[in-house]
mmCIF file of C-alpha atoms in Angstrom:
data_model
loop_
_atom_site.group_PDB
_atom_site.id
_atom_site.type_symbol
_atom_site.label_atom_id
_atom_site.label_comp_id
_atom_site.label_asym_id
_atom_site.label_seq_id
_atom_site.Cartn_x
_atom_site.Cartn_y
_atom_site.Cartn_z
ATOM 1 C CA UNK A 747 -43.045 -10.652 39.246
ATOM 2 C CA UNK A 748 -41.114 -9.679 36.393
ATOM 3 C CA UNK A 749 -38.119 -7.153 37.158
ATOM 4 C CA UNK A 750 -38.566 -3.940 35.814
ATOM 5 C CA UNK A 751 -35.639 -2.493 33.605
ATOM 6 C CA UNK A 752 -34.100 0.950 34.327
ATOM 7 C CA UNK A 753 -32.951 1.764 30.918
ATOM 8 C CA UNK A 754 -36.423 1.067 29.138
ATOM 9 C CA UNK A 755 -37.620 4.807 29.377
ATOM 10 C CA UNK A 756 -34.409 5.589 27.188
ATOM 11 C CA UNK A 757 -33.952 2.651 25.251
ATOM 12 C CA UNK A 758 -37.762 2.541 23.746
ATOM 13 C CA UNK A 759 -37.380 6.198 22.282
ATOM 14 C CA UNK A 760 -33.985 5.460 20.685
ATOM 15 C CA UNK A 761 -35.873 2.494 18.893
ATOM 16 C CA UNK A 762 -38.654 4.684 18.200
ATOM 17 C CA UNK A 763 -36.585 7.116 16.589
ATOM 18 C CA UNK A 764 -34.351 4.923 14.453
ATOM 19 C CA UNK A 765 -37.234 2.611 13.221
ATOM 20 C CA UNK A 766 -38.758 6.248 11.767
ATOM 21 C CA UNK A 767 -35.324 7.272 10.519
ATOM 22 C CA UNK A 768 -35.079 4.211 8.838
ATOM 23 C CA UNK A 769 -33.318 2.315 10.786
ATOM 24 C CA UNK A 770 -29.662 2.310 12.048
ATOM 25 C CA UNK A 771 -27.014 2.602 9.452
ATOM 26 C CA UNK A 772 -23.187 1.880 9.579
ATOM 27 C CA UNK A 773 -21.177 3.625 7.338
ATOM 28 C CA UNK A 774 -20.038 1.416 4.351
ATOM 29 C CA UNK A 775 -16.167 0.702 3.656
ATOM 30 C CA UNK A 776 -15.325 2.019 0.602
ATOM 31 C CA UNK A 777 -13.967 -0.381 -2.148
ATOM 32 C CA UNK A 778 -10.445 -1.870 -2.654
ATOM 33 C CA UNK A 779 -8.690 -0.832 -5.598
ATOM 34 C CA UNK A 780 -7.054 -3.763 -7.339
ATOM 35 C CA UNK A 781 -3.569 -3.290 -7.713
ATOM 36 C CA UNK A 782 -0.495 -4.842 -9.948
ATOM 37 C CA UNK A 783 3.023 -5.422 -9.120
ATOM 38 C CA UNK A 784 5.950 -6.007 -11.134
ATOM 39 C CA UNK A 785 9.395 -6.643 -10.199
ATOM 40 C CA UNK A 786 12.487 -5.469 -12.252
ATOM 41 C CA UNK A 787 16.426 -6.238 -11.546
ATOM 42 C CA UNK A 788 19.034 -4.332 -11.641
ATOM 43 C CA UNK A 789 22.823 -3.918 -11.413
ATOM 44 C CA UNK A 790 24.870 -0.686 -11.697
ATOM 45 C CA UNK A 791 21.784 0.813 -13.355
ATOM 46 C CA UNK A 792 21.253 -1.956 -16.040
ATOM 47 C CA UNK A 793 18.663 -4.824 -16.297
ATOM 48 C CA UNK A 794 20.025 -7.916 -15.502
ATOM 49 C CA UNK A 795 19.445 -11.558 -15.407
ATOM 50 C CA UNK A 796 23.204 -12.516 -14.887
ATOM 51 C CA UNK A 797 25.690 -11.217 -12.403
ATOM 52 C CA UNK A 798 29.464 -11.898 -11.134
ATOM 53 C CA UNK A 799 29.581 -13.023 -7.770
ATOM 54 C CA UNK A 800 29.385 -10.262 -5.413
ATOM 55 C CA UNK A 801 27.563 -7.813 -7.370
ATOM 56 C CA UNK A 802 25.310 -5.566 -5.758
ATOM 57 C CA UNK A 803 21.591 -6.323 -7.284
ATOM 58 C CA UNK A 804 18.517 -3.779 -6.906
ATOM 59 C CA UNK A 805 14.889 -5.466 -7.011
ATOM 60 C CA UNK A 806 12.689 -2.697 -7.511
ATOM 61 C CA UNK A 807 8.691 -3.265 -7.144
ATOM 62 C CA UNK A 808 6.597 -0.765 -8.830
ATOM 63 C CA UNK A 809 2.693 -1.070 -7.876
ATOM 64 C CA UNK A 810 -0.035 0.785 -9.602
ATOM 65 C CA UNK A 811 -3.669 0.259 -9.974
ATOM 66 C CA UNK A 812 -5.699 -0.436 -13.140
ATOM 67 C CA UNK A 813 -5.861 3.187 -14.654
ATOM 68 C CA UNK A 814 -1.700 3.385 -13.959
ATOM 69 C CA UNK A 815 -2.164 5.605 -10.367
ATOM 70 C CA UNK A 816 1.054 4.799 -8.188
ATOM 71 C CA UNK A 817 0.115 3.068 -4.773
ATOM 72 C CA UNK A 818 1.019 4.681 -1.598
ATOM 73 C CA UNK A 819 1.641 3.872 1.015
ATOM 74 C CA UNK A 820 2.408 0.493 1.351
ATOM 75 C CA UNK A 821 4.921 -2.311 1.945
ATOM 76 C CA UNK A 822 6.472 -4.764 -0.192
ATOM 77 C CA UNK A 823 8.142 -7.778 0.598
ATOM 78 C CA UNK A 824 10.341 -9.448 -1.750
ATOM 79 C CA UNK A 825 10.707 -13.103 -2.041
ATOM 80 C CA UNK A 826 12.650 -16.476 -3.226
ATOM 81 C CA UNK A 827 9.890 -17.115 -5.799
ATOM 82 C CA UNK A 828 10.681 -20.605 -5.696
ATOM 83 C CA UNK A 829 9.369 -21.246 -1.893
ATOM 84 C CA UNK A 830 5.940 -22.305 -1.344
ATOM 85 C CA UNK A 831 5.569 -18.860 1.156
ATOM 86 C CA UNK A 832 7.447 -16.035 1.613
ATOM 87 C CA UNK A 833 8.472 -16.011 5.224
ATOM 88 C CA UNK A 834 11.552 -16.917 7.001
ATOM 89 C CA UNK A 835 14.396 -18.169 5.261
ATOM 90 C CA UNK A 836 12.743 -16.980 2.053
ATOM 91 C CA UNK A 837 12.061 -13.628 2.761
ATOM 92 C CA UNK A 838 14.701 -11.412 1.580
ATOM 93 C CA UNK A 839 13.549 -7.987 2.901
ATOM 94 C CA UNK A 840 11.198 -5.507 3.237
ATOM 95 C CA UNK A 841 10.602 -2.186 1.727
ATOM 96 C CA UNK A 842 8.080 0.465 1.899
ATOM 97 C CA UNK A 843 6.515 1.995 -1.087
ATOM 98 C CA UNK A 844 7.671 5.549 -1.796
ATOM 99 C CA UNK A 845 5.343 8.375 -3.419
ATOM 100 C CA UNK A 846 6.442 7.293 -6.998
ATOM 101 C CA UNK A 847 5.060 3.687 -5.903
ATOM 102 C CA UNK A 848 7.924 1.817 -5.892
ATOM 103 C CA UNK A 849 10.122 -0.458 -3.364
ATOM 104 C CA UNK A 850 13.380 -1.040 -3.501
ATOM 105 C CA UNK A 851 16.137 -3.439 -1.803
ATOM 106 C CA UNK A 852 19.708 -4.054 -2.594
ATOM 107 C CA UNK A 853 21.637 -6.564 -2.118
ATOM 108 C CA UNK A 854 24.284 -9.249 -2.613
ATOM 109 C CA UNK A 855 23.242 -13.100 -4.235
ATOM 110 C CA UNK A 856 24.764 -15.921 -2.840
ATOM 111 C CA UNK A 857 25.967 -18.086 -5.924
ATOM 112 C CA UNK A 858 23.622 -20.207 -8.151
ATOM 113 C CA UNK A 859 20.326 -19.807 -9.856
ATOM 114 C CA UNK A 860 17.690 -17.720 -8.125
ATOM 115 C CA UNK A 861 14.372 -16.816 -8.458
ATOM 116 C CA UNK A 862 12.753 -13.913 -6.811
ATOM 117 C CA UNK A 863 9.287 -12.376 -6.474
ATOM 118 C CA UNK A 864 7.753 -9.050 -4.797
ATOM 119 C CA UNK A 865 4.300 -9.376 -2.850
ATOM 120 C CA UNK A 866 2.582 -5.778 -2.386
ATOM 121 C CA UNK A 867 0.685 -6.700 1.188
ATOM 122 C CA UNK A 868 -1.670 -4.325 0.379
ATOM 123 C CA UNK A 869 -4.082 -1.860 2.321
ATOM 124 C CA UNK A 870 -7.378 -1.173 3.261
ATOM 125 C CA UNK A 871 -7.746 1.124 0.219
ATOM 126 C CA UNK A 872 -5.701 -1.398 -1.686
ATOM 127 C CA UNK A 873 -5.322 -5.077 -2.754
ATOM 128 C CA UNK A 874 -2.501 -7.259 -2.431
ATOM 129 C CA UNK A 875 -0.703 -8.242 -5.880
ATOM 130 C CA UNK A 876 2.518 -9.889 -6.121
ATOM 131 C CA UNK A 877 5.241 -10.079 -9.699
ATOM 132 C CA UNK A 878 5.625 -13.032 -12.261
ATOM 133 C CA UNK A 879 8.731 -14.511 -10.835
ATOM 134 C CA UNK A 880 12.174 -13.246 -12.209
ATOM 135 C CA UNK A 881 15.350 -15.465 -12.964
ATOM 136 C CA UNK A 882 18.790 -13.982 -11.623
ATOM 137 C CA UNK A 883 22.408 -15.972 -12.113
#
């Protein structure tokens, strides 16, 4: 004898009623924008690729899409270019993007040549895009 389900009398409509609806539908997730990220640096206002020791440098990520449209929001990381992955040691900091689409940090370099890199992580409207490295004495 074959156990007779409680829930068939509401199940069977439900299937009726989808199968003439055309079937059950979930609601698509809209596309990802491509994005692109560029990195500038800064000191006292000024781009620069060379800096005395203890200077204050800005990295500032801008991130935009194709047709120019800022991103937000959003979080940038920003990154010793020259590591394989940017996590632990070689993260620098985070920053999140502002309304104008761009992420800032500050900071001091230790001595030596550097090489540094921002990574947009991107969002579910948005996807992720990182800078061409750039080279800071």
């Amino acid at each position: 004898m074959i156990p007779r389900l409680r829930s068939l009398p509401v199940v069977v409509p439900l299937l009726i009623a989808a199968a003439l609806l055309g079937g059950v539908h979930s609601a698509a997730a809209p596309p990802v924008t491509l994005t692109a990220t560029t990195l500038s640096l800064t000191a006292a206002g000024a781009p620069v690729a060379t800096v005395a020791a203890g200077t204050v440098v800005t990295l500032t990520a801008s991130v935009v899409t194709p047709l120019n449209a800022t991103v937000h929001p959003g979080q940038v990381r920003f990154c010793d270019a020259s590591a394989a992955h940017c996590t632990d040691a070689h993260l620098l900091g985070t920053a999140q993007l502002t309304a104008a689409g761009t992420a800032t940090l500050r900071f001091v370099p230790g001595p030596g040549l550097h090489s540094y890199a921002a990574y947009f992580n991107g969002t579910t409207l948005y996807q992720s895009s990182n800078s061409a490295a750039s080279a800071l004495a």
